[in-house]
Coordinates of C-alpha atoms in Angstrom, one line a residue:
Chain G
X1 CA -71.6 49.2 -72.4
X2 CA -69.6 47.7 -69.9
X3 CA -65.8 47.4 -70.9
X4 CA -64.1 44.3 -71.3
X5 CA -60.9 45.2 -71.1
X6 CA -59.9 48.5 -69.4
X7 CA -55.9 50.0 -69.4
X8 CA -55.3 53.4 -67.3
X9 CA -52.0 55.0 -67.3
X10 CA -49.7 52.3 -67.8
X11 CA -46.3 52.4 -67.8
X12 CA -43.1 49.8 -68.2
X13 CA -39.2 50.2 -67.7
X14 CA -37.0 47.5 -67.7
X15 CA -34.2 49.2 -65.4
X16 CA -34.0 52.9 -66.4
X17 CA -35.4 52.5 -69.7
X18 CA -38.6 53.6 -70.3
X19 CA -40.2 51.0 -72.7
X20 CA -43.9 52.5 -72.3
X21 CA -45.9 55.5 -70.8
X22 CA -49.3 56.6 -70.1
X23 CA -51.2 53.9 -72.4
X24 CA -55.0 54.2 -71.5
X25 CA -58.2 52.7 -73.4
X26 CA -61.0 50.7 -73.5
X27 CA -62.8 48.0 -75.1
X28 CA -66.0 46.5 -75.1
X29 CA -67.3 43.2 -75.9
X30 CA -67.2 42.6 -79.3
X31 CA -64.4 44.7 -80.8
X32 CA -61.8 43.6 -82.3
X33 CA -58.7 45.9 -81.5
X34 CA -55.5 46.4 -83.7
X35 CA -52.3 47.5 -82.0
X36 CA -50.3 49.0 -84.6
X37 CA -46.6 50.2 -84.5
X38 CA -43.4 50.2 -85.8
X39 CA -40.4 47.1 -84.8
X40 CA -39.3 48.7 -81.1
X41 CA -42.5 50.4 -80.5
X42 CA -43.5 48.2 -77.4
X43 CA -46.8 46.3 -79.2
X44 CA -45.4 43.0 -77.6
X45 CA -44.6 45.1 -74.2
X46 CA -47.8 46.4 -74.0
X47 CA -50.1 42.8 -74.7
X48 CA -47.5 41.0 -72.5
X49 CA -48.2 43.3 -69.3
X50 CA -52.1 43.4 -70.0
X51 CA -51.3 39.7 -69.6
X52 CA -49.4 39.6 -66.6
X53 CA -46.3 38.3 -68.1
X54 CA -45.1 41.8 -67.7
X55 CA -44.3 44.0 -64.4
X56 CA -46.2 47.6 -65.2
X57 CA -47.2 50.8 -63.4
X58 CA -51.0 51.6 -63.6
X59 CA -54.3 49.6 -64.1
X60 CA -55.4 46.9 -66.1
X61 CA -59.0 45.5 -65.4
X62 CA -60.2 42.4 -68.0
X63 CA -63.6 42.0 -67.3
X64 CA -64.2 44.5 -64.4
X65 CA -61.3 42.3 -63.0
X66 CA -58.0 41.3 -62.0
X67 CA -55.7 39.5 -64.9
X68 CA -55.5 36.7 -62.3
X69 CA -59.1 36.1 -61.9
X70 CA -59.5 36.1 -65.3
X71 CA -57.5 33.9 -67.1
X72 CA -60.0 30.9 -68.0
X73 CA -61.8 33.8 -70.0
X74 CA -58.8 34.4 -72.3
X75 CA -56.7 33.2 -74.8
X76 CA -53.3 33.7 -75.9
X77 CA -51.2 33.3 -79.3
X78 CA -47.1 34.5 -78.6
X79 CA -45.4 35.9 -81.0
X80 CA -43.5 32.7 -80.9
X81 CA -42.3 30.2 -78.4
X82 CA -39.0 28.9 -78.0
X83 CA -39.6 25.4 -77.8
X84 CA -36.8 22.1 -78.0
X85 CA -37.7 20.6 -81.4
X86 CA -37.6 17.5 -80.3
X87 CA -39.8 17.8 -77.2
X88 CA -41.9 15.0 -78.0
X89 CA -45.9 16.4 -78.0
X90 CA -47.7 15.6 -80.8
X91 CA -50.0 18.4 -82.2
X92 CA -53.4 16.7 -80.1
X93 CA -51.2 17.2 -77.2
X94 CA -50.0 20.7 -77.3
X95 CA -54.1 22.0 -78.6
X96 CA -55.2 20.0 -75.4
X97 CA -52.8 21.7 -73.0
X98 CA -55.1 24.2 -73.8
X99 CA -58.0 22.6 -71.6
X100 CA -55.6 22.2 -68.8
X101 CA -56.4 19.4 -66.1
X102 CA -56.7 21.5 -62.7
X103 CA -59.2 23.6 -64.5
X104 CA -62.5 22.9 -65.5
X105 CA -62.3 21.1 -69.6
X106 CA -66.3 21.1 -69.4
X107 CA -66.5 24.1 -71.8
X108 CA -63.4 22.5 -73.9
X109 CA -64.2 22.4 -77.6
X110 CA -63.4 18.5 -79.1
X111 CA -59.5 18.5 -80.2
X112 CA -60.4 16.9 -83.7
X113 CA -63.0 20.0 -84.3
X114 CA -60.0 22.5 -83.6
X115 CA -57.3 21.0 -86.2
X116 CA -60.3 20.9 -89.0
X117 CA -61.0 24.7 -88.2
X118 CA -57.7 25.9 -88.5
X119 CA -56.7 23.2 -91.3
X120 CA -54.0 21.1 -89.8
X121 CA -56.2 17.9 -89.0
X122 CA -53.7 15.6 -91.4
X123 CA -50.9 16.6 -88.8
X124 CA -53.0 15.6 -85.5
X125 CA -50.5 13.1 -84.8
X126 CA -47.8 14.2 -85.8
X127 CA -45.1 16.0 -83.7
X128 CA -45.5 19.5 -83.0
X129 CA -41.5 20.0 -83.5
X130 CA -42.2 19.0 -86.9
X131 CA -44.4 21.2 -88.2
X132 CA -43.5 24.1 -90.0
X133 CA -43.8 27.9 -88.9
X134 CA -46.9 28.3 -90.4
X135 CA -48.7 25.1 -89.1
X136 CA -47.2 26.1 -85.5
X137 CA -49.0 29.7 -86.3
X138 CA -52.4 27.5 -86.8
X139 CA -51.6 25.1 -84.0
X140 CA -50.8 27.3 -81.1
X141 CA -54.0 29.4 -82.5
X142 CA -56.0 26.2 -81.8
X143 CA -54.7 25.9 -78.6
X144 CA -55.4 29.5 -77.7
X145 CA -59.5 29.1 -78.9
X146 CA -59.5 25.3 -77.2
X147 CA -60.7 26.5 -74.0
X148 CA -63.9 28.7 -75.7
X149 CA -62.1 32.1 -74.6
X150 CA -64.2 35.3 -74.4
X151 CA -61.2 37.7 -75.1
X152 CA -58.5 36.3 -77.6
X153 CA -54.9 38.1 -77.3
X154 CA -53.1 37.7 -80.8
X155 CA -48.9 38.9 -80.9
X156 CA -48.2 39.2 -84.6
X157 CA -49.8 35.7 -85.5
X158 CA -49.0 35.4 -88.6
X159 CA -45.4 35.7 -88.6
X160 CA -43.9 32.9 -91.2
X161 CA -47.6 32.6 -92.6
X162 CA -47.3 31.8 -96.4
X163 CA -49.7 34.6 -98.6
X164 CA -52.3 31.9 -98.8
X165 CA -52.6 31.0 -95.0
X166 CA -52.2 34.6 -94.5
X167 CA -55.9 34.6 -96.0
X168 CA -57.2 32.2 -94.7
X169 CA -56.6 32.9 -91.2
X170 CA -58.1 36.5 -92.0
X171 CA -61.4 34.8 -93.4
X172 CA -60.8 32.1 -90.4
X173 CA -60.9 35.2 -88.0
X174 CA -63.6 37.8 -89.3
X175 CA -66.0 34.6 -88.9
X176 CA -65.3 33.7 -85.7
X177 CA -65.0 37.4 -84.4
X178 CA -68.8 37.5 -86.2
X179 CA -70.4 34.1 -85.0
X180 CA -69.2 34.1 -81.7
X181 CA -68.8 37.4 -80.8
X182 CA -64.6 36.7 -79.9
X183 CA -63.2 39.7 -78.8
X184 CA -59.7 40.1 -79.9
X185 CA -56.9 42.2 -79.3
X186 CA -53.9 41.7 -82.2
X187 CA -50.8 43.5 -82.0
X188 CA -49.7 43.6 -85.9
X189 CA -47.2 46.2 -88.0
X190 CA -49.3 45.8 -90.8
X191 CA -51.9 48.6 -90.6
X192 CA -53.0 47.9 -94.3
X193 CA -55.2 45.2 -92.4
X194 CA -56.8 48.1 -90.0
X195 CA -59.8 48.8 -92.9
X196 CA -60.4 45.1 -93.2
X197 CA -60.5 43.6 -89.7
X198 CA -60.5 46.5 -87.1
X199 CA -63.1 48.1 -84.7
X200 CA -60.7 49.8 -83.0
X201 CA -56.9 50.7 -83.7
X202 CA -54.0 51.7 -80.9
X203 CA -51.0 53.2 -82.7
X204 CA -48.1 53.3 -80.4
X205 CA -44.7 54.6 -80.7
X206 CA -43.2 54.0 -77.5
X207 CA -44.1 57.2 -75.7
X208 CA -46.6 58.3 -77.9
X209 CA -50.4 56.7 -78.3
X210 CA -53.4 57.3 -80.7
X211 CA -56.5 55.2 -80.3
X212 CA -59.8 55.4 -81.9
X213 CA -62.4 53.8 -85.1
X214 CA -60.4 53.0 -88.1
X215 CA -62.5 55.8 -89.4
X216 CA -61.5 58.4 -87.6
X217 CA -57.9 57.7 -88.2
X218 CA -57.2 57.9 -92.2
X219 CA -53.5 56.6 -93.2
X220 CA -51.9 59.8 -93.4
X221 CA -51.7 60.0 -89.5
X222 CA -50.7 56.1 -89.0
X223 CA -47.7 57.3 -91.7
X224 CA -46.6 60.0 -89.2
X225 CA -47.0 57.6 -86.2
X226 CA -44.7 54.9 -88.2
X227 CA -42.6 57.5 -89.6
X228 CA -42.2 60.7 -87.9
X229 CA -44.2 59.8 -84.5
X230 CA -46.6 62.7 -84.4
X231 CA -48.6 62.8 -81.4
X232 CA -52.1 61.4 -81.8
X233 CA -54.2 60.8 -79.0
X234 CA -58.2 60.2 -80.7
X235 CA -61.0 59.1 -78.1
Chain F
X1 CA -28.5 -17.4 -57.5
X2 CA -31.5 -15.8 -57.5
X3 CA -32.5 -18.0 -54.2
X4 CA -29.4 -16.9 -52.5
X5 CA -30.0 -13.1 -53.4
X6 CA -33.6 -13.2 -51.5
X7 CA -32.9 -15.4 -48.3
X8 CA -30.9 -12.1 -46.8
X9 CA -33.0 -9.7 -45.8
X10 CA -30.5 -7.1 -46.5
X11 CA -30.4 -7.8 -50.0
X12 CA -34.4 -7.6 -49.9
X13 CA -34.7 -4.3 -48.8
X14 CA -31.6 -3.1 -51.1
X15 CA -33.6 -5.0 -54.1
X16 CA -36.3 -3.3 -52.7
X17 CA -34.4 0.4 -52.2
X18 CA -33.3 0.2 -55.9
X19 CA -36.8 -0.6 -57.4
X20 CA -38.1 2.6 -55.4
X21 CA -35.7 4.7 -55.9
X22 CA -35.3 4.0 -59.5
X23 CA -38.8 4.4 -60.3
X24 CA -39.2 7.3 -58.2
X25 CA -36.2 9.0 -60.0
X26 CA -37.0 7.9 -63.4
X27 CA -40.3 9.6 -62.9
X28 CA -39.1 13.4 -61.4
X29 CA -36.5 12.7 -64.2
X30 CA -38.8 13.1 -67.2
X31 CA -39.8 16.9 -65.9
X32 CA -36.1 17.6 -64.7
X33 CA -34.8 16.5 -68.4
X34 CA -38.3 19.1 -70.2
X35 CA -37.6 21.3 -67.8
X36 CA -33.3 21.2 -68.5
X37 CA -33.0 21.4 -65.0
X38 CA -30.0 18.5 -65.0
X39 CA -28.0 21.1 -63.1
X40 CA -29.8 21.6 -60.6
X41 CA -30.0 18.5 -59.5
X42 CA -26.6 18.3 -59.2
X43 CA -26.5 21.1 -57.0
X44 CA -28.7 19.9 -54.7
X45 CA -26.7 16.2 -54.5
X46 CA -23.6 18.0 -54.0
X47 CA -25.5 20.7 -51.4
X48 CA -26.6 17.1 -49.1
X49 CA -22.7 16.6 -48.1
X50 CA -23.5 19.7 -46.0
X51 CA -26.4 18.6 -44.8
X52 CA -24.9 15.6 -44.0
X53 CA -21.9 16.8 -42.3
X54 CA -24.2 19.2 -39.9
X55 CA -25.9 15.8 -39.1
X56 CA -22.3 13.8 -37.8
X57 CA -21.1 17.3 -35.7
X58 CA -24.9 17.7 -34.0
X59 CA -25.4 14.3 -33.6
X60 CA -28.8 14.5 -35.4
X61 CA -29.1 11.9 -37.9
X62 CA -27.5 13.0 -41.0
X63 CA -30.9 12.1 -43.1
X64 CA -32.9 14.4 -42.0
X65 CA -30.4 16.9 -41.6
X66 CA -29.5 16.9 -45.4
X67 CA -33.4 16.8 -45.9
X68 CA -33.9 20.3 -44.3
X69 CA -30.5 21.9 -45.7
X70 CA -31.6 20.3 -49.5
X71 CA -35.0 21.5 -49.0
X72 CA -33.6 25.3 -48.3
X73 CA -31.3 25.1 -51.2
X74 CA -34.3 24.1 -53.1
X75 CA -36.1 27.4 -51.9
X76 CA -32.9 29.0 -51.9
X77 CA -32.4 28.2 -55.8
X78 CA -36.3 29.1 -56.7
X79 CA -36.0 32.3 -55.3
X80 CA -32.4 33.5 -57.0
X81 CA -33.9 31.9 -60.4
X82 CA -37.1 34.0 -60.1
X83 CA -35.3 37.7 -59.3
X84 CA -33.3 36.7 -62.0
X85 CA -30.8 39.2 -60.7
X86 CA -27.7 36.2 -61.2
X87 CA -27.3 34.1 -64.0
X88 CA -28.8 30.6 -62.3
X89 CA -25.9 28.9 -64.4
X90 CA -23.0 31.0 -62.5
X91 CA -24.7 30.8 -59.0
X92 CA -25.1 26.9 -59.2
X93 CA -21.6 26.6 -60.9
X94 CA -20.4 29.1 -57.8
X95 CA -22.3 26.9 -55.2
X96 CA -21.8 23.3 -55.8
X97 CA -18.1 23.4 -55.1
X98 CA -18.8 25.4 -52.1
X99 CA -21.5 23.0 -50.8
X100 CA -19.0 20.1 -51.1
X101 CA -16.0 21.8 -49.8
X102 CA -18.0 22.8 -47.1
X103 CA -19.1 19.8 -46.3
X104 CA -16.1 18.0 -46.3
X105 CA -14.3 21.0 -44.1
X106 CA -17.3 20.6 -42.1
X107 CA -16.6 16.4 -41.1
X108 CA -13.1 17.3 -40.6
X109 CA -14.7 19.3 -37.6
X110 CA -15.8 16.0 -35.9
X111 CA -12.4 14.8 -33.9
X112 CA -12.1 11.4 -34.2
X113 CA -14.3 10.7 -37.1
X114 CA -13.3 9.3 -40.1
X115 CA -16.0 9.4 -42.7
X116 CA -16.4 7.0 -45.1
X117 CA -16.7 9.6 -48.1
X118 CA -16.7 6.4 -51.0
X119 CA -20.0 6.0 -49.2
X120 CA -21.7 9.1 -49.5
X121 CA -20.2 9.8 -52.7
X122 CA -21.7 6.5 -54.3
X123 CA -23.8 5.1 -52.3
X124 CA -24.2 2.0 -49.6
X125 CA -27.9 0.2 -50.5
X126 CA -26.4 -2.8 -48.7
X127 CA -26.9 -0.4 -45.4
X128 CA -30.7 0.4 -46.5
X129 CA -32.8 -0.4 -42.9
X130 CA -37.1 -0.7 -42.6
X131 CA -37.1 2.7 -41.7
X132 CA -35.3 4.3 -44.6
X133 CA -37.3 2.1 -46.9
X134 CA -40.4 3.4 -45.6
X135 CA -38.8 7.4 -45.6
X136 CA -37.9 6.3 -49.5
X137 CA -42.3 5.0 -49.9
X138 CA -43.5 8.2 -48.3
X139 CA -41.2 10.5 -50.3
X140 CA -42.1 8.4 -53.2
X141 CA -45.9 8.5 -52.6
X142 CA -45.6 12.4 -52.2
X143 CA -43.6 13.4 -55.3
X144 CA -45.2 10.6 -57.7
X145 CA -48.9 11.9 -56.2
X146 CA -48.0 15.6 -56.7
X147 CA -46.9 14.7 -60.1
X148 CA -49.9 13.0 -60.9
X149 CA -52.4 16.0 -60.0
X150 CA -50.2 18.6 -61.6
X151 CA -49.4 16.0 -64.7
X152 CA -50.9 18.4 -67.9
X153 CA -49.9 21.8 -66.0
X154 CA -46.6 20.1 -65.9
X155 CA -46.1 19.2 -69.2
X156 CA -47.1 22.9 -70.5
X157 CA -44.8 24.8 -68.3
X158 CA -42.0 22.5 -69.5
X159 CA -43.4 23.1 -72.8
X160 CA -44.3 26.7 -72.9
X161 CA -44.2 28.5 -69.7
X162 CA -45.3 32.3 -71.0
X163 CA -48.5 30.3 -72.1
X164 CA -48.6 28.4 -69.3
X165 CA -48.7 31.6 -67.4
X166 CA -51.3 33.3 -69.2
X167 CA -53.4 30.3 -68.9
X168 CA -53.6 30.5 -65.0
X169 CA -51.4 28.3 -64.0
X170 CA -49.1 29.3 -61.0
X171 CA -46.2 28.8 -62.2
X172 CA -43.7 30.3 -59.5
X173 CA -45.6 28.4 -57.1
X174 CA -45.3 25.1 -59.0
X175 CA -41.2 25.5 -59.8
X176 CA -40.9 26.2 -55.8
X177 CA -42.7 22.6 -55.1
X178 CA -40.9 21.1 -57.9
X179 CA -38.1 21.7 -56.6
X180 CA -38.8 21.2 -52.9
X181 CA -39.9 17.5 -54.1
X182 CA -37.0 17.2 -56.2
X183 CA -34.6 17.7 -53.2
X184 CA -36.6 15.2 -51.1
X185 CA -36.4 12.6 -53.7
X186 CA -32.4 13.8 -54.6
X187 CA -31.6 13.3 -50.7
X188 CA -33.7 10.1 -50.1
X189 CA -32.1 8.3 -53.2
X190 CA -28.5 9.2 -52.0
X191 CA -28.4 5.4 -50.3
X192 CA -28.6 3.6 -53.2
X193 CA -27.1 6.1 -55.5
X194 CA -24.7 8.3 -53.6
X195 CA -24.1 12.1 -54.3
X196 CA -22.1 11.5 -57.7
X197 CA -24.4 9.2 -59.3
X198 CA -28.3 10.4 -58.5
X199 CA -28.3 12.9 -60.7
X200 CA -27.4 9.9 -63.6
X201 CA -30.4 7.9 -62.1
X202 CA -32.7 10.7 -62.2
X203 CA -31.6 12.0 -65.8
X204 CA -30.6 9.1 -67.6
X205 CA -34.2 7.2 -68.3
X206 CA -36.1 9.9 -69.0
X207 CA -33.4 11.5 -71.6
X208 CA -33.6 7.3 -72.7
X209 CA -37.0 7.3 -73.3
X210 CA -37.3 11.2 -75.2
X211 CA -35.3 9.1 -77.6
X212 CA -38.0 6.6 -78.6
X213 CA -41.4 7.6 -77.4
X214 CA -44.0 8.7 -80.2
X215 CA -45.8 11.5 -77.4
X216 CA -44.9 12.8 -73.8
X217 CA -47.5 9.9 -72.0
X218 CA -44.8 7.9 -73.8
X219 CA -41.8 9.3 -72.3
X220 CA -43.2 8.8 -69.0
X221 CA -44.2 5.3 -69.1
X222 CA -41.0 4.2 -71.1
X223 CA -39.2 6.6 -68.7
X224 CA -40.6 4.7 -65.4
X225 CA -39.5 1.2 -67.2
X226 CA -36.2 2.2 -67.8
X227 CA -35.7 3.2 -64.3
X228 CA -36.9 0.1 -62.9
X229 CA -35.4 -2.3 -65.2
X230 CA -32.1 -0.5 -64.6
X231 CA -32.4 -0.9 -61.3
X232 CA -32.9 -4.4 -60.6
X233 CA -30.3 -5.5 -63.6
X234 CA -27.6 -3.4 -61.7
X235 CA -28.4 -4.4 -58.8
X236 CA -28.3 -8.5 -59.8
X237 CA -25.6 -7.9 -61.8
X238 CA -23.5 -5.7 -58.5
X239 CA -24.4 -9.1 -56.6
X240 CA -22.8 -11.5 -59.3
X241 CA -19.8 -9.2 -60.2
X242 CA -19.3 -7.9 -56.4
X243 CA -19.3 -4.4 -57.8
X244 CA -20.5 -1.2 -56.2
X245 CA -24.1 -1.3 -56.5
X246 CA -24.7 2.6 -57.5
X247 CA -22.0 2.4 -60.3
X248 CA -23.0 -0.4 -62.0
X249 CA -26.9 0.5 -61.7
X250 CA -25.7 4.1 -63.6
X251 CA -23.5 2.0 -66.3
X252 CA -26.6 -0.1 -67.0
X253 CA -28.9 3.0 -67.5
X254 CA -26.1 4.6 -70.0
X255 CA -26.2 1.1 -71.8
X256 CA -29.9 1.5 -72.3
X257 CA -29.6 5.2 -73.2
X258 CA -27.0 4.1 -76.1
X259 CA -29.5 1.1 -77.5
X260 CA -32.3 4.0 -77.5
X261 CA -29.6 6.8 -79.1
X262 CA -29.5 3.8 -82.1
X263 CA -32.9 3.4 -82.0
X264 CA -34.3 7.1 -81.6
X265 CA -37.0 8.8 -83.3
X266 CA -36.2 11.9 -83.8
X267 CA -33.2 12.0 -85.8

């Protein structure tokens, strides 16, 4: 099968740091890949240069293509986004910059459909500053799915997600990854989740990578990655 | 009074001037104030005493000559923002002295010339002619049109521009002709306003109306209002109290800023 989303060799350094090295891998449509890693380990580095936010060194093809030419195929949640409080959008605002207006909103999915599916549709008018962390989570999700991406980019999503939420957005995701085929890429440090929402995991540790099924990689070698950064390199 | 205020055609086209250029500003404004961009604005006032000055010693008029040099410190400004290799804050605090110094050094050149700085510094919309009416239109129809198209990718950059980004919008390319417009409107508006007080007519409405609107289409609407109501009520009231036009346009925008600080939203 064709892949989706193809990485060879890449590399980062901000200045004479090296942040990343030699990450390759592929993914075809329908996965849904975890990349897992300790705090420091360069998950956010590595999403953010497969985006183009980034400057790298190697290859990055999403769909047999350039980022660039790309981009109305994809969606993106940050990690977070420093935003001025009182910036006055209101939460149908900031899901409809999602459509954008010099692109084409014919494949847009209905605002009011998006706030019910990630259950913040009693806040649709309200302002996004507002909103807690968790609704922001659920907002900025909606905004990312607006656009009826093929390939959905997650960076730790559900940071200041209550327990509850924390559920719901895994039930939320497992169906939408099933019904409509989303394929997703979520950087996370929680590999506990690898069993229960993973095709496909990439450990890092800065320098170090190990990518494969969540069967071939049992816990004991995500330990040493987290903990003593054994080299593990599965294909 | 009102009678006597339109039989002079000067005081048409400055009536005239101020409703432009207050609009004009009001609406760049609401994208300077998301996009905290006060500064530069500033620095590209202060950068038009240059241009100005190159004008008097080349004997070019000084209009279009500030209108190239703002245009290049626009570019200039893009360019040292997106290396990133200076703190933007440190290079503008750095160049706006220098622009004005320059400047001034620069008219000192001229033998026999005495400029009339008050008027440059604040403004002279008595002195507004056809032609710089119709400059003020085009500039106007340009930036408000290019504002228009770009209106939603606007608002997300200003929002969130590492989304915006990823979402294929070209951002770099889009802070370059912000900025390029932003210097055309800074440098046409400097007759009513002068180089002190544009940036206050550019800022000033749209920071009003952030303090009552319920969503952005809000801000810009409310935004726009403010600019033109401030306008023409300075101006009238300039007329009535003989005052400098500029100033007292400015001190009836901060008015309407403090009635919409008591009446803000988001407190």
């Amino acid at each position: 099968m064709k892949s989706i989303l193809a990485v060879k060799n890449l590399a980062v350094r901000f200045g004479d740091i090296s942040v990343l090295e030699n990450v390759s891998f592929e993914i075809e449509p329908g996965d849904f890949l975890m990349i897992l890693g300790p705090n420091g380990a360069g998950k956010s580095v590595l999403l953010k240069s497969i985006l183009g936010i980034l400057a790298y060194e190697g290859e990055v093809r999403v769909f047999g293509k350039d980022i660039k030419q790309a981009r109305s195929r994809i969606g993106y949640v940050p990690q977070y986004i420093d935003f001025d409080r009182t910036f006055p959008l209101t939460v149908r605002e900031v899901i409809g910059l999602g459509c954008g207006q010099t692109r084409s909103v014919a494949g847009c999915t209905h605002v009011g459909n998006m706030v019910k599916m990630v259950g913040v549709e009693d806040k649709i008018d309200s302002f996004f500053g507002s909103l807690s962390g968790g609704q922001i989570r659920k907002v900025l999700i909606a905004r990312a799915l607006v656009n009826r991406p093929k390939l959905l980019f997650l960076d730790e999503p559900l940071a200041g997600v209550d327990v509850v939420g924390e559920k719901s957005f895994y039930e939320m995701l497992a169906k939408w990854h099933r019904e409509f085929k989303l394929t997703t890429v979520m950087v996370s440090h929680d590999y506990g989740l690898v069993s229960k929402i993973a095709s496909k995991v990439l450990c890092l540790n800065k320098k170090m990578t190990c990518f494969g099924g969540p069967g071939s990689l049992g816990i004991r070698e995500f330990e040493l990655t987290f903990g003593k950064g054994v080299d593990l390199h599965v294909h | 009074m009102f009678e006597t205020f339109l039989q002079y055609p000067f005081l048409q086209r400055a009536m005239l001037a101020a409703v432009l250029v207050g609009l004009i500003c009001a609406l760049m404004g609401v994208f300077v104030v998301f996009n905290k961009m006060a500064f530069f604005v500033d620095a590209l006032a202060h950068s038009a005493l240059t241009g100005i000055a190159i004008g008097i010693l080349i004997g070019v008029a000084p209009f279009w000559t500030a209108l190239v040099f703002g245009v290049l410190v626009a570019v200039g400004v893009v360019y040292i923002k997106s290396k990133g290799k200076i703190e933007t804050d440190t290079a503008l605090g750095l160049f706006m002295p220098f622009a004005m110094a320059l400047g001034i050094l620069l008219l000192q050149l001229k033998s026999g010339y005495t400029p009339d700085l008050m008027s440059f510094l604040f403004g002279s919309v008595l002195a507004v002619s056809w032609i710089d009416l119709i400059i003020i239109l085009v500039i106007g129809i340009l930036s408000l049109g290019w504002l228009y198209t770009y209106y939603k990718d606007l608002v997300f950059m200003a929002f969130d521009r590492e989304s915006a980004l990823v979402s294929g919008i070209k951002i770099n390319q889009m802070d370059y002709w912000l900025m390029v417009l932003l210097s055309m409107v800074v440098i046409a508006s400097l007759q009513v306003a002068g180089i002190i007080l544009v940036g206050a007519m550019i800022v000033i409405p749209a920071a009003s109306a952030k303090n009552i609107a319920r969503n952005f289409r809000e801000v810009v609407v409310y935004s726009g209002i403010i600019g033109l109501v401030g306008s023409v009520t300075g101006m009238i009231l300039s007329y009535v109290f003989d005052l400098s036009s500029g100033a007292v346009i400015v001190m009836t925008m901060v008015g309407i800023y403090l009635v919409t600080f008591v009446l803000r939203r988001n407190q």
